[in-house]
XYZ file of C-alpha atoms in Angstrom:
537
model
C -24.162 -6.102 72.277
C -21.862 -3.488 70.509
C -18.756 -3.227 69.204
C -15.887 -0.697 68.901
C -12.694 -0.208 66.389
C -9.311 3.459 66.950
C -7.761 5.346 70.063
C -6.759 8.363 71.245
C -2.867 7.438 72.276
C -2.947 6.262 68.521
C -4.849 8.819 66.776
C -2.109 11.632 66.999
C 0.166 11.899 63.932
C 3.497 12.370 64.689
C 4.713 15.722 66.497
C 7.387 16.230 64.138
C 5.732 17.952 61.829
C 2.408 19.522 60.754
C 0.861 21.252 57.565
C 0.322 24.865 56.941
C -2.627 27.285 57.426
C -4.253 29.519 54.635
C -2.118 32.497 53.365
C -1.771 35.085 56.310
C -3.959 33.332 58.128
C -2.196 30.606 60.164
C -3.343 31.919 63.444
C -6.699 32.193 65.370
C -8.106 35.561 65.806
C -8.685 37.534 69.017
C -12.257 36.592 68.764
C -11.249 32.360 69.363
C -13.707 32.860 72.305
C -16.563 32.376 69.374
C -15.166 28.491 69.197
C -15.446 27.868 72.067
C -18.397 25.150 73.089
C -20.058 25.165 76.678
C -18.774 22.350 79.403
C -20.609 21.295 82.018
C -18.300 21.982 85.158
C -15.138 21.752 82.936
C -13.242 22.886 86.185
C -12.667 21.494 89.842
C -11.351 22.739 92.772
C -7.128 21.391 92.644
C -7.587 19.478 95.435
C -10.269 17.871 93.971
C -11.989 14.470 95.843
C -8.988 12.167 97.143
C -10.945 9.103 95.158
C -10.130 11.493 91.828
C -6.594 12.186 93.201
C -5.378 8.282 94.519
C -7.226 6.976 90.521
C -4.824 9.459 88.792
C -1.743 8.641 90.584
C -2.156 4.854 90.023
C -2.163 5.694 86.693
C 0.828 7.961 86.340
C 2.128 6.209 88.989
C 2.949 9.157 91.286
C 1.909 9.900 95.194
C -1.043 11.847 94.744
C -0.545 14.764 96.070
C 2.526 15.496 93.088
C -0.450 15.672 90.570
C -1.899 18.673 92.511
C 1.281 20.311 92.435
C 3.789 19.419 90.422
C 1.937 18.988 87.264
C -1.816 19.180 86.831
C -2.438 22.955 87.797
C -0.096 24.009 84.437
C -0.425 27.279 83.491
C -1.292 25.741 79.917
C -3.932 27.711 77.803
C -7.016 25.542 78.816
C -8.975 27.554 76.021
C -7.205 25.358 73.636
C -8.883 22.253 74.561
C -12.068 23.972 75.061
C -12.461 24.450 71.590
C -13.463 21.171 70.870
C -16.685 19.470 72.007
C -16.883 17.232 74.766
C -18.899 14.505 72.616
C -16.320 14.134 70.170
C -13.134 13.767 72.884
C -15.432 11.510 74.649
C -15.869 9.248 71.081
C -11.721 9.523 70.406
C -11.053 8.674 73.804
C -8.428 5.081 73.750
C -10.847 3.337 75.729
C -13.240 3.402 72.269
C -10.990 2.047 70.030
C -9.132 -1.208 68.949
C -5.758 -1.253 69.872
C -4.301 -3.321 66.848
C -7.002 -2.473 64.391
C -7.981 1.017 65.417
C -11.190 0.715 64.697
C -14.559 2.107 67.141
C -15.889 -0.778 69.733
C -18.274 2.055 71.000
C -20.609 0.960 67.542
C -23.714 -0.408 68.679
C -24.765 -3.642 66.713
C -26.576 -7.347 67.148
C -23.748 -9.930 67.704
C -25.503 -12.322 65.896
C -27.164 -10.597 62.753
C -25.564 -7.173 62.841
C -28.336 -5.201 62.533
C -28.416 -1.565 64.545
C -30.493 -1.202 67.217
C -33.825 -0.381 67.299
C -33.986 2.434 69.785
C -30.270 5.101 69.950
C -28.552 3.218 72.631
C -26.317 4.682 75.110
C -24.134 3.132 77.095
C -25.651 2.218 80.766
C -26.815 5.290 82.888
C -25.480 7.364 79.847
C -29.309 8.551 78.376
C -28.432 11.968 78.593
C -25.499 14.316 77.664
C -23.948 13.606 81.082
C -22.078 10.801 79.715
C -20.069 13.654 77.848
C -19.888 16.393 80.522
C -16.197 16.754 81.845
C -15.713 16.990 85.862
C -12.437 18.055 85.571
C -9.193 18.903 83.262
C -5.845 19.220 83.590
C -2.895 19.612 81.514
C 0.786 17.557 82.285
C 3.409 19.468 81.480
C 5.880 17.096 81.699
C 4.051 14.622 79.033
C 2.768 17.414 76.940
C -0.327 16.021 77.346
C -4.557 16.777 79.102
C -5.774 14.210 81.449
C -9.930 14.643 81.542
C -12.046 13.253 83.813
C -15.804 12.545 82.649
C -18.640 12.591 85.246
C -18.467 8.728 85.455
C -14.951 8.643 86.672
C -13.277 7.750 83.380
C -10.422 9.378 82.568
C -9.016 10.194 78.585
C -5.615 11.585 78.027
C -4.984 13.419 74.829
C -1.579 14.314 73.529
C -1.161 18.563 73.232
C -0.140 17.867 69.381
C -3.286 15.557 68.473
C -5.392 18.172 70.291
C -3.827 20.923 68.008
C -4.142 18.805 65.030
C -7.651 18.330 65.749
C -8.733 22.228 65.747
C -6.778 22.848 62.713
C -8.423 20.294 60.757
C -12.104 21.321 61.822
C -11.344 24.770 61.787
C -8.672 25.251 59.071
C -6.269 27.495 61.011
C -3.770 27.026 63.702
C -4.563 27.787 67.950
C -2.916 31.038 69.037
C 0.391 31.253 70.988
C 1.035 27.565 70.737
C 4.552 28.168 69.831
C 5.473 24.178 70.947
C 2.872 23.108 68.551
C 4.166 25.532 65.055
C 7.835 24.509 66.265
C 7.135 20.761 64.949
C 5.171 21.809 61.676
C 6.794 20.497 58.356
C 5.065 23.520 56.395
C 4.620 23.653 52.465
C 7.003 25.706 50.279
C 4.951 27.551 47.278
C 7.663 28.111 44.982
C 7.863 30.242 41.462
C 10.690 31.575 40.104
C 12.680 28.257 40.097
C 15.019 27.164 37.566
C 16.581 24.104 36.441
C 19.829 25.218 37.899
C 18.260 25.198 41.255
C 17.099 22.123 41.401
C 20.233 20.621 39.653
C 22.347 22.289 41.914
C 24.718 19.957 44.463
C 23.259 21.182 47.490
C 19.416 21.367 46.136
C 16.617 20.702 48.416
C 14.950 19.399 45.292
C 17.174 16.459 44.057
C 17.672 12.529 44.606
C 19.229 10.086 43.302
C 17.753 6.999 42.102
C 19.651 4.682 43.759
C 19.520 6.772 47.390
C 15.446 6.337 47.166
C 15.514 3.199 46.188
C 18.113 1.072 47.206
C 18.939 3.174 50.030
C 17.925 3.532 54.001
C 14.123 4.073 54.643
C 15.757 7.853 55.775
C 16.540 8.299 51.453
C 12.641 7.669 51.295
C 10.913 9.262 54.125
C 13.508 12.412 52.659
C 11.614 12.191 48.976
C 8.344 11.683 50.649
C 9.383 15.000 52.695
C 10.455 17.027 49.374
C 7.034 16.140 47.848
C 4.873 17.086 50.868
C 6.668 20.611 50.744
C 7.755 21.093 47.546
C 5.093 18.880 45.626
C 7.940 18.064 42.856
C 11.185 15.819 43.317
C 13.948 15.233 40.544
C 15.306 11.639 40.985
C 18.684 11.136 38.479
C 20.508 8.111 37.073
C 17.333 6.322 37.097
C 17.606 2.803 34.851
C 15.615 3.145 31.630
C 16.578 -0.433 30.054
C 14.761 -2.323 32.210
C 11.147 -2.337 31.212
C 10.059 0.056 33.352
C 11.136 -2.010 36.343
C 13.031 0.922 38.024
C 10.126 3.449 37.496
C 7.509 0.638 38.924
C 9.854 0.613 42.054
C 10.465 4.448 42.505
C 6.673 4.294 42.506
C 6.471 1.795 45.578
C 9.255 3.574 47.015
C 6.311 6.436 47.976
C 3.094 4.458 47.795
C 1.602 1.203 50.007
C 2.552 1.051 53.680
C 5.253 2.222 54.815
C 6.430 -0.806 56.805
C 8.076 -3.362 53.634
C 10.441 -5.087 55.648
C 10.294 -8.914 54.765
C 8.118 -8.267 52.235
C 8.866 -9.165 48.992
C 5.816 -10.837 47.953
C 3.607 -8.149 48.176
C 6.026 -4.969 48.225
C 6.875 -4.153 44.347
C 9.974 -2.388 46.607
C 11.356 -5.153 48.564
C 11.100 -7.386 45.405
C 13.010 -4.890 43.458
C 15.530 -4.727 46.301
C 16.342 -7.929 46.554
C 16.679 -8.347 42.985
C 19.306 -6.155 43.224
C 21.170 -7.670 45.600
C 20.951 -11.011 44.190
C 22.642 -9.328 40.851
C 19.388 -11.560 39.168
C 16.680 -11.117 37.679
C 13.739 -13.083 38.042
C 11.297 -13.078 34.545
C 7.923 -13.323 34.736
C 6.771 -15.545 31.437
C 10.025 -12.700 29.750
C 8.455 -9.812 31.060
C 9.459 -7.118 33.256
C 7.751 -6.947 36.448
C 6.218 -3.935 37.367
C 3.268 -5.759 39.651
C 3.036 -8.120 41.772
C 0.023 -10.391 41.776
C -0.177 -10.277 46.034
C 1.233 -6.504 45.380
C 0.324 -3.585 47.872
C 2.825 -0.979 46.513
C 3.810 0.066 42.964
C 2.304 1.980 40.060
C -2.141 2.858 40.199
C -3.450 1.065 37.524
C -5.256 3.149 34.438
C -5.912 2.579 31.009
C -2.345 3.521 30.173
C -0.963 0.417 31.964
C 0.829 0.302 34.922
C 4.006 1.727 33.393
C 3.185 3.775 30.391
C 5.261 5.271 27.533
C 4.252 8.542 25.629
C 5.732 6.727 22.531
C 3.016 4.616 21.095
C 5.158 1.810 19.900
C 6.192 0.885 23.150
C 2.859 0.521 24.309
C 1.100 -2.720 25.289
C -1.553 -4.062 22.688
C -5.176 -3.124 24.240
C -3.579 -0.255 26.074
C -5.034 3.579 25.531
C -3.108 5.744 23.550
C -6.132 8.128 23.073
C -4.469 11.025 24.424
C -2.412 14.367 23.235
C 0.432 13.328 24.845
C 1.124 11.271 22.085
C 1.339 13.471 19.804
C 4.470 16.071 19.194
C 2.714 19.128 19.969
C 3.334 21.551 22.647
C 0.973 20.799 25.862
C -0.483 23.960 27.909
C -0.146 23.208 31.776
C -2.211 20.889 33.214
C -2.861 18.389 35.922
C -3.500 14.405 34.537
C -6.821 12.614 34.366
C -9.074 15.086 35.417
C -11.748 12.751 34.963
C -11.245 10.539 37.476
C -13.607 11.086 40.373
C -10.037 10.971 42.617
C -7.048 12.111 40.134
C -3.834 10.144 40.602
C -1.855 11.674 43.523
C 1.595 11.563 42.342
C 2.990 11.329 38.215
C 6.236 9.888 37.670
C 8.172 10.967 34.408
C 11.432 8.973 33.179
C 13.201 10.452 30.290
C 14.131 7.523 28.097
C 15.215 9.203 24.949
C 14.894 13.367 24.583
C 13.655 14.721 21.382
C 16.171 15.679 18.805
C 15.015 19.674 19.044
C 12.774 21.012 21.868
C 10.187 18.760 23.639
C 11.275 20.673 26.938
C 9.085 19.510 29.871
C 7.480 22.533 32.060
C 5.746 22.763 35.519
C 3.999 25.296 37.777
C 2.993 24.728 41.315
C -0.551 25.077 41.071
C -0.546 26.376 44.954
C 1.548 28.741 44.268
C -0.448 29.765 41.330
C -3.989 29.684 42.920
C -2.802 31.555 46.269
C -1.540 34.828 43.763
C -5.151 34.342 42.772
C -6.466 34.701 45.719
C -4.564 38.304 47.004
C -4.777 39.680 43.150
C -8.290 38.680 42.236
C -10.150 37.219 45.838
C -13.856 37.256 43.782
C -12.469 35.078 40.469
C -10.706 33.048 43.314
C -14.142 32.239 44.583
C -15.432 31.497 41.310
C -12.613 28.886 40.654
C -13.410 27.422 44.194
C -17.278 26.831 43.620
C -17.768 26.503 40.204
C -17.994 23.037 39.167
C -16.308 21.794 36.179
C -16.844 18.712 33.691
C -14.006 16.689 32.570
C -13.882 14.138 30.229
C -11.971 11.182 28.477
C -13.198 9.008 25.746
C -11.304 5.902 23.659
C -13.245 4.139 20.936
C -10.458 1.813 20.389
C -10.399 0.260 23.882
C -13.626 0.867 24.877
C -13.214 3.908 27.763
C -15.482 6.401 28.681
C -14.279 8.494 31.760
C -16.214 11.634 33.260
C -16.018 13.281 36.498
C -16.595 16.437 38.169
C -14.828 19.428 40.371
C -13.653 22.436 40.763
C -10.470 23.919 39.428
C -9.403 25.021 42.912
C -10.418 23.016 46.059
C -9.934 25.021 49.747
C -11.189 24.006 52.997
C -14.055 26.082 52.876
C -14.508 28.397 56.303
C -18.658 28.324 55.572
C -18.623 31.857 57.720
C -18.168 34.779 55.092
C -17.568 35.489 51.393
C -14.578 34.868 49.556
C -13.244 33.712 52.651
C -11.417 30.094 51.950
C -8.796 28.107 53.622
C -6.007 26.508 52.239
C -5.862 25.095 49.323
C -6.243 21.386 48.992
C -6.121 20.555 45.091
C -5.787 21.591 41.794
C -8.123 20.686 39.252
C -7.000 21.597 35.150
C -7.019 20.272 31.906
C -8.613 22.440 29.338
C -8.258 19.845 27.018
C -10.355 17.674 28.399
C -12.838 20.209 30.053
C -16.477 19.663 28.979
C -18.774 23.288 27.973
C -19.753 24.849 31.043
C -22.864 24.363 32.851
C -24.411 27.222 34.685
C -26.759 26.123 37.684
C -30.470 25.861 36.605
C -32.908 29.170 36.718
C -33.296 29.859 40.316
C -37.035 31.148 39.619
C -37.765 27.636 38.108
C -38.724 28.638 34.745
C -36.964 29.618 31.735
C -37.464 33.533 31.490
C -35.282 36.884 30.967
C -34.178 36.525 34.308
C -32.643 33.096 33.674
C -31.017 34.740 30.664
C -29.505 37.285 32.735
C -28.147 34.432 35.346
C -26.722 32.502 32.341
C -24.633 35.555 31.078
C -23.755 36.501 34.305
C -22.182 33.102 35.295
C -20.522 32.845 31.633
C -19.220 36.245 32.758
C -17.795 35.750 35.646
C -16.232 32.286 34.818
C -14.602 34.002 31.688
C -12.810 36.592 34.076
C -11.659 33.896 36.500
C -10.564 32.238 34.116
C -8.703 34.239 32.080
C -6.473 35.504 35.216
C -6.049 32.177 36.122
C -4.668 31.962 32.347
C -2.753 34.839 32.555
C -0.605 33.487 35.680
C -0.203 30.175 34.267
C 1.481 31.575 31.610
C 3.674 33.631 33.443
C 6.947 32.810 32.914
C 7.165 33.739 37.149
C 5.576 30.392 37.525
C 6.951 28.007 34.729
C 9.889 25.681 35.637
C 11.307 24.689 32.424
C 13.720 21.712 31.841
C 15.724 19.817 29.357
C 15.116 16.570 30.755
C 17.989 13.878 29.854
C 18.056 10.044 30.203
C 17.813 8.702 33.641
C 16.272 12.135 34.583
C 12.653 11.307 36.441
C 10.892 13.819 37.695
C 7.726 13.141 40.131
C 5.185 15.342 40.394
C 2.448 15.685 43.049
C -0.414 15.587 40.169
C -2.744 17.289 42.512
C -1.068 20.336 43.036
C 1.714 20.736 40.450
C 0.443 20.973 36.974
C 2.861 19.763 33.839
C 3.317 20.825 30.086
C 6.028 20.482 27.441
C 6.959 22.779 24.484
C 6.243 21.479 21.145
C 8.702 18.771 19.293
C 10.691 17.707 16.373
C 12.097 14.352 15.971
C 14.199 13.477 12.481
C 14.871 9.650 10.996
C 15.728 7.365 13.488
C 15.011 9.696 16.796
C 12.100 9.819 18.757
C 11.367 11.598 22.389
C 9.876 9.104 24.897
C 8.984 9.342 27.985
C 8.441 6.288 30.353
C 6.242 6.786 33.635
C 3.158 5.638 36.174
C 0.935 7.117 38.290
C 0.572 6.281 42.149
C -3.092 6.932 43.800
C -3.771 10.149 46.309
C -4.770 7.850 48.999
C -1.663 6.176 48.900
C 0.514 9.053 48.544
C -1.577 10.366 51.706
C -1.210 7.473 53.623
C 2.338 7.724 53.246
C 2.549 11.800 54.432
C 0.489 10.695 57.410
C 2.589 8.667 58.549
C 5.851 10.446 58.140
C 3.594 12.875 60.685
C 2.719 15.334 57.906
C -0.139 17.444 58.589
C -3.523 16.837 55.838
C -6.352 19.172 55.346
């Protein structure tokens, strides 16, 4: 009695596009051949046993002997598929997974209680590794895709692009001389140097307008989705600020929930919005805008702030948190938002309602960017950033939060084989304004003695210098968009790569600077980049 849930024809993202490798580091070395994992008889003669041949061609529907020589004998790098173990293209094989839910049936369980057996249970005749050993592969040009038979006489077919994807994700860097493969990757842009004129500029790469994304064709919104993967920022303009926050709620569900929101209106914040529109109505909600739906699966991450926040107190919600510097009118160094949550919103959406009489000017950095000139100026306070572990903090006595999590300021796919030697980088990690003391590790000896003493200065040390370059390219003007954000202007920000700031603030008798905006959750924001086929560390 066992169950299963995911396949292999399923599993692939989309060829269209992948992500990027490390800096200067997107390809595999000349020394691949240390990846590679030991098959039992990986190879067979061509003309292999007829039983083997006649199974194949019912299933690609072909007279056997064209499999010999038309298309399985490719001169396709077999050293690609080689690089990943038997066991685990055994496990993602389709046969193993549900084909509407995607989830494993090869899970072993009681059908009546549920329990897990016993004894490890294999499946029959399959006590021994032979169950993963691979008779034979073969690679089909013509469907871009490996056909492997296992010893029993199944047979798994992998596409060339989920393959690929596989390798980079365990290893962190692209196969060599797959040229096919790089051809379809949608790669990141790090970007410094950028001005508002670029991104205001008619034929920007950086710019939407509010209506396109949201009223528009799911192309408007699979194109936003496509500037944030790269670009991590996206200016939408003309968005509506009169509506409660309506608009903003809707740009949010616009990138978050599933992607499918056809016919959904009851539970997609978008297609409620959309038809709203159409109708020329507006539906009320006891007189209040809606920004959430009660059956809701897109829209705005909920927080202490609300689901659709202002940074002007007086529009905020009684029993809402205001316990933050944002409210306030002085300037704000860059920094990525609630750093203390255990996951950090994946995406910040700002909506300038009403700009502050003098300055106020909103700034942002791509942290990436930022934290890969790290890395080639300064490798060791790179490292530092990457493993040190950092405490961050928020606290409101009026409403009763207490928020603390943990992480470094730079996360990388870590390569676990030498020094200093990281990945790409996978998040950004910064608020010093709501950064906790440091911690160094405890005494490594145990005890609290001059050798601990030296360990504490030493860390304290180190974690001054890396941070202090860190500092120093922060503030570099090199790296600090700055713009004069009018109404309707909404800028989203990938809040886990892009940090944000603002310059300090005047406001005389009747004017104020507000800013309306929400937050939408990583996992979301993920989900969504996976699948528009966007590659994921």
């Amino acid at each position: 009695p066992y169950r299963t849930r995911n396949k292999a024809d399923t599993l692939p993202a989309s060829p269209i596009s992948r992500g990027a490798g490390g800096v200067g580091d997107n390809m595999l070395r000349s020394n691949t051949k240390l990846l590679h994992l030991p098959f039992r008889r990986f190879w067979s003669n061509a003309t292999g046993n007829s039983r083997r041949q006649h199974r194949l061609a019912h299933n690609q529907h072909q007279h056997p002997s064209s499999l010999t020589h038309n298309r399985c004998m490719s001169t396709k790098n077999h050293e690609i598929i080689q690089m990943l173990p038997p066991r685990f293209l055994r496990q993602s094989s389709t046969q193993n997974y549900d084909q509407s839910t995607h989830q494993r049936l090869d899970v072993h369980f009681d059908i009546n209680n549920g329990k897990p057996p016993s004894q490890p249970i294999e499946k029959t005749n399959t006590h021994n590794n032979d169950y993963y050993s691979i008779r034979h592969c073969m690679f089909d040009d013509a469907e871009n895709k490996w056909i492997v038979t296992w010893n029993d006489d199944e047979i798994s077919t992998f596409s060339n692009d989920w393959i690929n994807e596989q390798i980079q994700k365990w290893t962190g860097r692209q196969p060599q001389n797959n040229e096919s493969y790089d051809a379809g990757v949608v790669k990141r842009v790090h970007w410094a140097n950028l001005t508002e004129t670029h991104v205001r500029a008619s034929n920007s790469p950086l710019s939407l307008s509010f209506s396109d994304v949201v009223s528009g064709s799911g192309e408007q919104q699979a194109a936003a989705l496509r500037i944030l993967y790269r670009y991590g920022i996206l200016l939408v303009t003309n968005t509506p600020t009169d509506d409660g926050g309506e608009g903003v709620a809707a740009l949010a569900a616009s990138v978050s929930g599933g992607s499918n929101k056809k016919d959904c209106v009851d539970t997609s914040l978008l297609g409620w919005y959309q038809q709203q529109q159409k109708q020329g109505g507006k539906e009320q909600t006891e007189g209040r805008p809606v920004t959430v739906l009660r059956d809701g699966t897109d829209g705005p991450l909920r927080t202490m702030f609300g689901n659709v926040w202002s940074t002007h107190s007086s529009d905020m919600a009684a029993g809402a948190s205001i316990a933050d510097s944002a409210y306030g009118n002085g300037a704000l160094p860059l920094h990525t938002d609630m750093t203390y949550f255990r996951d950090p919103p994946g995406l910040q959406i700002f909506t300038m309602v009403s700009p502050a009489a003098e300055g106020g000017k909103s700034i942002f950095a791509d942290g990436f960017a930022a934290a890969e000139r790290l890395r080639i100026a300064d490798p060791t306070s790179f490292n530092v950033l990457c493993t040190t572990v950092r405490r961050y903090r928020s606290i409101d006595d009026a409403t009763g939060w207490h928020l603390e999590a943990r992480g470094p300021v730079i996360s990388a796919v870590n390569r676990k084989n030498k020094e200093h030697l990281w990945g790409p980088v996978t998040a950004i990690r910064h608020n010093d304004l709501d950064r906790l003391p440091d911690l160094p590790p405890p005494p490594s000896c145990g005890t609290f003695d001059t050798t601990w003493k030296k360990e504490q200065e030493e860390f304290y040390e180190k974690l001054q210098i890396a941070h202090s370059k860190w500092d120093e390219i922060l503030g570099s003007d090199e790296f600090r968009l700055v713009m004069d954000l009018q109404p309707g202007d909404t800028v989203l920000v990938a809040n886990q790569r892009c940090l944000h700031g603002r310059t300090s603030f005047s406001t005389f008798e009747g004017s104020r600077r507000a800013v309306m905006g929400c937050y939408v959750s990583q996992d979301e924001l993920d989900s969504r980049f996976r699948r528009a086929g966007f590659q994921l560390h």
